[in-house]
Tab-separated table of C-alpha atoms in Angstrom:
chain	number	residue	atom	x	y	z
A	903	MET	CA	-5.337	33.974	4.682
A	904	GLY	CA	-8.635	34.690	2.936
A	905	ASP	CA	-10.987	31.808	2.443
A	906	LYS	CA	-11.505	32.165	-1.326
A	907	MET	CA	-8.460	33.301	-3.218
A	908	GLY	CA	-8.138	32.402	-6.865
A	909	ILE	CA	-10.549	31.854	-9.723
A	910	VAL	CA	-14.171	30.858	-9.208
A	911	PHE	CA	-16.310	30.041	-12.228
A	912	GLU	CA	-19.496	28.183	-13.016
A	913	MET	CA	-19.667	25.205	-15.314
A	914	ALA	CA	-22.640	22.900	-15.864
A	915	GLY	CA	-24.449	24.477	-12.957
A	916	LYS	CA	-21.680	23.789	-10.456
A	917	GLU	CA	-19.286	26.219	-8.921
A	918	ILE	CA	-15.711	25.308	-9.666
A	919	TYR	CA	-12.983	26.820	-7.534
A	920	ILE	CA	-9.334	26.934	-8.554
A	921	HIS	CA	-7.006	27.928	-5.789
A	922	ASP	CA	-4.561	30.850	-6.099
A	923	SER	CA	-1.511	28.584	-5.816
A	924	VAL	CA	-2.646	26.473	-8.764
A	925	VAL	CA	-3.187	29.583	-10.898
A	926	ASN	CA	0.234	30.950	-9.931
A	927	SER	CA	1.857	27.588	-10.601
A	928	TRP	CA	0.309	27.546	-14.069
A	929	VAL	CA	1.644	31.042	-14.753
A	930	ILE	CA	5.135	29.994	-13.651
A	931	VAL	CA	5.074	26.749	-15.638
A	932	ILE	CA	3.857	28.521	-18.798
A	933	LEU	CA	6.482	31.255	-18.471
A	934	LEU	CA	9.254	28.718	-17.893
A	935	SER	CA	8.089	26.594	-20.836
A	936	ILE	CA	8.099	29.611	-23.180
A	937	PHE	CA	11.583	30.507	-21.886
A	938	ALA	CA	12.796	26.916	-22.335
A	939	ILE	CA	11.473	26.708	-25.914
A	940	TYR	CA	13.057	30.057	-26.768
A	941	VAL	CA	16.457	29.003	-25.337
A	942	GLY	CA	16.207	25.546	-26.945
A	943	ASN	CA	15.621	27.128	-30.363
A	944	LYS	CA	18.619	29.412	-29.857
A	945	ALA	CA	20.794	26.520	-28.754
A	946	LYS	CA	19.832	24.537	-31.881
A	947	LYS	CA	20.855	27.398	-34.126
A	948	ALA	CA	24.110	28.109	-32.282
A	949	LYS	CA	27.337	27.028	-33.944
A	950	PRO	CA	29.200	24.538	-31.745
A	951	ASN	CA	32.699	25.868	-32.488
A	952	GLU	CA	31.843	29.488	-31.633
A	953	LYS	CA	31.728	31.220	-28.284
A	954	PRO	CA	28.139	31.323	-26.897
A	955	LYS	CA	26.841	34.838	-26.432
A	956	GLY	CA	24.025	36.614	-24.721
A	957	ILE	CA	21.472	34.428	-22.895
A	958	LEU	CA	23.064	31.194	-24.119
A	959	ASN	CA	26.186	32.084	-22.201
A	960	ILE	CA	24.278	32.449	-18.908
A	961	ILE	CA	22.296	29.246	-19.552
A	962	GLU	CA	25.502	27.365	-20.262
A	963	ILE	CA	26.982	28.508	-16.940
A	964	VAL	CA	23.835	27.450	-15.077
A	965	VAL	CA	23.672	24.011	-16.764
A	966	GLU	CA	27.364	23.399	-16.127
A	967	GLY	CA	26.946	24.411	-12.475
A	968	ILE	CA	24.047	22.009	-12.014
A	969	GLN	CA	25.952	19.220	-13.724
A	970	SER	CA	29.027	19.703	-11.532
A	971	LEU	CA	26.814	19.926	-8.412
A	972	VAL	CA	25.054	16.652	-9.331
A	973	SER	CA	28.287	14.846	-10.149
A	974	SER	CA	29.947	16.002	-6.912
A	975	THR	CA	26.928	15.185	-4.706
A	976	MET	CA	25.558	12.047	-6.294
A	977	GLY	CA	28.592	10.691	-8.136
A	978	PRO	CA	29.330	10.836	-11.893
A	979	ASP	CA	27.304	7.655	-12.561
A	980	LYS	CA	24.028	9.402	-11.677
A	981	MET	CA	24.204	12.257	-14.174
A	982	LYS	CA	20.790	11.331	-15.544
A	983	PHE	CA	19.207	13.104	-12.598
A	984	ALA	CA	20.665	16.463	-13.607
A	985	PRO	CA	17.664	17.475	-15.833
A	986	TYR	CA	15.205	16.745	-13.023
A	987	ILE	CA	17.292	18.693	-10.516
A	988	LEU	CA	17.529	21.673	-12.867
A	989	THR	CA	13.767	21.565	-13.491
A	990	LEU	CA	13.158	21.499	-9.735
A	991	ALA	CA	15.593	24.338	-9.196
A	992	MET	CA	14.014	26.520	-11.884
A	993	TYR	CA	10.469	25.987	-10.653
A	994	LEU	CA	11.335	26.458	-6.962
A	995	ALA	CA	13.503	29.512	-7.520
A	996	VAL	CA	10.835	31.280	-9.597
A	997	ALA	CA	8.047	30.159	-7.240
A	998	ASN	CA	9.898	31.378	-4.136
A	999	LEU	CA	10.762	34.718	-5.761
A	1000	PHE	CA	7.149	35.185	-6.868
A	1001	GLY	CA	6.430	37.091	-3.676
A	1002	LEU	CA	8.559	39.975	-4.935
A	1003	LEU	CA	6.000	40.651	-7.686
A	1004	GLY	CA	3.198	40.991	-5.142
A	1005	PHE	CA	1.677	37.549	-5.696
A	1006	THR	CA	1.438	34.799	-3.120
A	1007	PRO	CA	4.260	32.322	-3.765
A	1008	PRO	CA	2.701	28.925	-4.650
A	1009	THR	CA	5.154	27.224	-2.295
A	1010	SER	CA	3.386	28.851	0.671
A	1011	ASP	CA	0.590	26.343	0.040
A	1012	TYR	CA	1.195	22.971	1.675
A	1013	ASN	CA	-0.380	21.113	-1.267
A	1014	VAL	CA	2.367	22.305	-3.640
A	1015	THR	CA	5.284	21.476	-1.360
A	1016	LEU	CA	3.783	18.117	-0.406
A	1017	ALA	CA	3.400	17.253	-4.118
A	1018	LEU	CA	7.031	18.107	-4.751
A	1019	ALA	CA	8.145	16.089	-1.720
A	1020	ILE	CA	6.060	13.096	-2.857
A	1021	ILE	CA	7.760	13.233	-6.288
A	1022	THR	CA	11.129	13.026	-4.501
A	1023	PHE	CA	9.863	10.252	-2.226
A	1024	VAL	CA	8.599	8.123	-5.151
A	1025	LEU	CA	11.880	8.684	-7.027
A	1026	THR	CA	13.838	7.624	-3.908
A	1027	GLN	CA	11.831	4.448	-3.416
A	1028	TYR	CA	11.743	3.544	-7.128
A	1029	TYR	CA	15.479	3.937	-7.684
A	1030	GLY	CA	16.283	2.256	-4.355
A	1031	LEU	CA	14.183	-0.704	-5.428
A	1032	LYS	CA	15.679	-0.718	-8.917
A	1033	SER	CA	19.329	-0.508	-7.886
A	1034	LYS	CA	19.215	-2.856	-4.877
A	1035	GLY	CA	16.730	-5.405	-6.140
A	1036	LEU	CA	13.644	-6.502	-4.244
A	1037	LYS	CA	15.563	-8.594	-1.749
A	1038	GLY	CA	18.103	-5.897	-0.855
A	1039	TYR	CA	15.383	-3.253	-0.682
A	1040	VAL	CA	13.215	-5.240	1.746
A	1041	LYS	CA	16.293	-6.251	3.714
A	1042	GLY	CA	17.149	-2.563	4.154
A	1043	TYR	CA	14.049	-2.166	6.354
A	1044	PHE	CA	15.130	-4.942	8.711
A	1045	GLU	CA	18.647	-3.658	9.373
A	1046	PRO	CA	20.541	-3.883	11.670
A	1047	VAL	CA	18.069	-5.907	13.762
A	1048	PHE	CA	14.721	-7.402	12.761
A	1049	LEU	CA	12.932	-5.522	15.565
A	1050	LEU	CA	13.818	-2.103	14.131
A	1051	PHE	CA	11.359	-2.454	11.198
A	1052	PRO	CA	8.741	0.039	12.549
A	1053	LEU	CA	11.451	2.612	13.275
A	1054	ASN	CA	12.949	2.214	9.806
A	1055	LEU	CA	9.517	2.553	8.218
A	1056	LEU	CA	8.752	5.693	10.269
A	1057	GLY	CA	12.145	7.176	9.402
A	1058	GLU	CA	11.487	6.593	5.692
A	1059	LEU	CA	8.019	8.169	5.896
A	1060	ALA	CA	9.341	11.169	7.870
A	1061	ASN	CA	11.522	12.253	4.949
A	1062	PRO	CA	8.765	13.659	2.711
A	1063	VAL	CA	7.004	15.207	5.702
A	1064	SER	CA	10.079	17.064	6.936
A	1065	LEU	CA	11.066	18.001	3.340
A	1066	SER	CA	7.689	19.505	2.585
A	1067	PHE	CA	7.273	21.150	6.040
A	1068	ARG	CA	10.676	22.852	5.746
A	1069	LEU	CA	9.919	24.575	2.432
A	1070	PHE	CA	6.309	25.340	3.422
A	1071	GLY	CA	7.207	26.687	6.859
A	1072	ASN	CA	9.985	28.920	5.603
A	1073	ILE	CA	8.048	30.458	2.742
A	1074	LEU	CA	4.754	30.781	4.654
A	1075	SER	CA	6.487	32.418	7.641
A	1076	GLY	CA	8.016	34.926	5.227
A	1077	VAL	CA	4.584	35.636	3.713
A	1078	ILE	CA	2.963	36.039	7.146
A	1079	ILE	CA	5.717	38.339	8.487
A	1080	MET	CA	5.571	40.475	5.370
A	1081	GLY	CA	1.802	40.708	5.651
A	1082	LEU	CA	2.066	41.690	9.331
A	1083	LEU	CA	4.708	44.308	8.491
A	1084	TYR	CA	2.647	45.828	5.705
A	1085	SER	CA	-0.441	46.054	7.918
A	1086	ALA	CA	1.488	47.382	10.897
A	1087	LEU	CA	3.569	50.020	9.117
A	1088	GLY	CA	0.915	51.449	6.851
A	1089	LEU	CA	2.180	54.388	4.833
A	1090	VAL	CA	5.847	54.148	5.853
A	1091	ALA	CA	6.009	50.505	4.728
A	1092	PRO	CA	7.913	51.162	1.459
A	1093	LEU	CA	10.781	52.672	3.470
A	1094	ILE	CA	11.379	49.683	5.750
A	1095	THR	CA	10.119	46.560	3.947
A	1096	PRO	CA	12.817	46.287	1.182
A	1097	VAL	CA	15.267	44.917	3.784
A	1098	PHE	CA	12.760	42.269	4.847
A	1099	HIS	CA	11.949	41.461	1.210
A	1100	ALA	CA	15.618	40.921	0.556
A	1101	TYR	CA	15.863	38.523	3.494
A	1102	PHE	CA	12.554	36.634	3.367
A	1103	ASP	CA	11.989	36.488	-0.387
A	1104	ILE	CA	15.425	36.494	-1.987
A	1105	PHE	CA	17.823	35.014	0.574
A	1106	SER	CA	15.444	32.601	2.247
A	1107	GLY	CA	13.799	31.610	-1.033
A	1108	LEU	CA	17.068	30.816	-2.792
A	1109	ILE	CA	18.521	28.989	0.241
A	1110	GLN	CA	15.400	26.847	0.500
A	1111	THR	CA	15.640	26.086	-3.236
A	1112	PHE	CA	19.216	24.977	-2.779
A	1113	ILE	CA	18.361	22.889	0.272
A	1114	PHE	CA	15.439	21.154	-1.464
A	1115	MET	CA	17.721	20.278	-4.400
A	1116	MET	CA	20.525	19.071	-2.172
A	1117	LEU	CA	18.262	16.954	0.041
A	1118	THR	CA	16.601	15.415	-3.057
A	1119	MET	CA	20.015	14.490	-4.444
A	1120	VAL	CA	21.255	13.149	-1.106
A	1121	PHE	CA	18.086	11.048	-0.550
A	1122	ILE	CA	18.206	9.527	-4.024
A	1123	SER	CA	21.911	8.738	-3.927
A	1124	MET	CA	21.628	7.345	-0.407
A	1125	ALA	CA	18.807	5.036	-1.494
A	1126	MET	CA	20.800	3.851	-4.522
A	1127	ASP	CA	24.207	3.338	-2.871
A	1128	ASP	CA	25.333	0.933	-0.150
B	778	MET	CA	-16.347	29.088	32.682
B	779	ILE	CA	-14.742	32.224	34.061
B	780	GLN	CA	-17.372	34.962	34.372
B	781	GLY	CA	-17.821	37.302	31.428
B	782	ILE	CA	-15.642	35.343	28.996
B	783	SER	CA	-17.251	33.406	26.200
B	784	ASN	CA	-16.062	29.922	25.295
B	785	GLU	CA	-14.763	31.089	21.909
B	786	ALA	CA	-12.729	33.918	23.397
B	787	PHE	CA	-11.245	31.560	25.985
B	788	ILE	CA	-10.186	29.056	23.331
B	789	LEU	CA	-8.782	31.755	21.048
B	790	GLY	CA	-6.738	33.208	23.938
B	791	CYS	CA	-5.435	29.802	24.932
B	792	SER	CA	-4.585	29.096	21.269
B	793	ALA	CA	-2.552	32.274	21.131
B	794	ILE	CA	-0.691	31.300	24.316
B	795	GLY	CA	-0.111	27.839	22.895
B	796	ALA	CA	1.275	29.312	19.688
B	797	GLY	CA	3.658	31.412	21.702
B	798	LEU	CA	4.730	28.346	23.720
B	799	ALA	CA	5.215	26.373	20.507
B	800	MET	CA	7.630	28.973	19.228
B	801	ILE	CA	9.935	28.266	22.175
B	802	ALA	CA	10.989	25.395	19.910
B	803	GLY	CA	12.924	28.051	18.000
B	804	ILE	CA	15.634	28.087	20.700
B	805	GLY	CA	16.969	24.658	19.773
B	806	PRO	CA	17.593	25.185	16.053
B	807	GLY	CA	19.005	28.641	16.817
B	808	ILE	CA	21.661	27.241	19.102
B	809	GLY	CA	22.330	24.262	16.819
B	810	GLN	CA	22.617	26.290	13.634
B	811	GLY	CA	24.815	28.853	15.273
B	812	TYR	CA	27.090	26.098	16.567
B	813	ALA	CA	27.292	24.526	13.076
B	814	ALA	CA	28.043	27.873	11.477
B	815	GLY	CA	30.780	28.548	14.058
B	816	LYS	CA	32.346	25.175	13.398
B	817	ALA	CA	32.160	25.803	9.649
B	818	ALA	CA	33.873	29.187	10.108
B	819	GLU	CA	36.599	27.410	12.078
B	820	GLY	CA	36.944	24.823	9.300
B	821	VAL	CA	37.201	27.559	6.630
B	822	GLY	CA	39.842	29.340	8.682
B	823	ARG	CA	41.885	26.155	8.953
B	824	GLN	CA	41.386	25.053	5.351
B	825	PRO	CA	40.366	27.984	3.101
B	826	GLU	CA	40.623	25.914	-0.089
B	827	ALA	CA	37.764	23.636	1.004
B	828	GLN	CA	35.363	26.566	1.495
B	829	GLY	CA	32.832	25.420	-1.111
B	830	ASP	CA	32.508	21.908	0.294
B	831	ILE	CA	32.340	23.181	3.903
B	832	ILE	CA	29.559	25.641	3.081
B	833	LYS	CA	27.573	22.972	1.197
B	834	THR	CA	27.870	20.526	4.123
B	835	MET	CA	27.046	23.218	6.662
B	836	ILE	CA	23.899	24.350	4.860
B	837	LEU	CA	22.707	20.755	4.476
B	838	GLY	CA	23.293	20.055	8.182
B	839	GLN	CA	21.573	23.267	9.185
B	840	ALA	CA	18.607	22.392	6.999
B	841	VAL	CA	18.217	19.102	8.864
B	842	ALA	CA	18.735	20.821	12.224
B	843	GLU	CA	16.056	23.340	11.313
B	844	THR	CA	13.351	20.666	11.061
B	845	THR	CA	12.290	20.764	14.735
B	846	GLY	CA	11.949	24.519	14.668
B	847	ILE	CA	9.811	24.310	11.520
B	848	TYR	CA	7.557	21.746	13.239
B	849	GLY	CA	7.041	24.211	16.090
B	850	LEU	CA	6.311	26.971	13.601
B	851	VAL	CA	3.778	24.859	11.716
B	852	ILE	CA	2.016	24.044	15.025
B	853	ALA	CA	1.903	27.714	15.898
B	854	ILE	CA	0.524	28.666	12.489
B	855	ILE	CA	-2.144	25.968	12.717
B	856	LEU	CA	-3.148	27.141	16.231
B	857	LEU	CA	-3.400	30.772	15.110
B	858	PHE	CA	-4.994	30.516	11.681
B	859	VAL	CA	-6.710	27.122	11.315
B	860	ARG	CA	-8.027	27.077	14.951
B	861	PRO	CA	-8.733	23.370	15.216
B	862	LEU	CA	-9.792	23.660	18.868
B	863	LEU	CA	-12.833	25.814	18.018
B	864	GLY	CA	-14.359	22.837	16.281
B	865	ALA	CA	-14.219	20.835	19.514
B	866	LEU	CA	-16.733	23.141	21.257
């Protein structure tokens, strides 16, 4: 919880400050992009009638898993969301596991989680508007009774707030508890903290990734259906 | 003001107590999530072939049930680290 973490540099006589979470996000995005380009090149060269081997095999399992998850949660007619869901899953999983390497996970910053939740919120509203039409979309706010409009509006606005708070609260509480443990235990910390790393970083991080994905899918398909 | 205690110290102490009180909100999600997990275990025992679907539904429901606890946690974190009440002095 320091006040200036990250990169500070001077440009044109002004001090420009880039927060730690932005820097870590860049690192994650660049690493994932390099990985994606590498795997994409391999997939282009692979022969379609041969068994995939090595990293392609693992990637194929992951992609098939995401596709079956999307088709079972959102319905087979919404398969076009699978690339977005996989992108979200890759970024969130790596970001949540970033604490294991000794960095601060970018998702422990509220700005990052709020940005992700706003992307989901905009997607939800856009596809709700697109699939229901303007009339059906506006009518959805006045159901079942006209008087419930403020409640419906609040309920719609509470979605991104609760979505971002859930991820932020879980990851930040893990970071705070790990920090307290390291400062309290001192020299014996390496003996005891692996258990807590396994829970707070790996288990909690992956569960929160899954929940964010699932809730994104459920929100979008709920806005598009009925 | 109580003798010998500065205003800042008083507000910091009260903020710490408030953060502790806010974490009482953790009781609710604990009970709710435990109940949901118990029901899911019952469901799996009755219908082992639907285990994947039951676990997916359970985790989704628990995530929604967790929201109130997370709100309490965020309030506690804000009281402890952001200290908004010190600005009101």
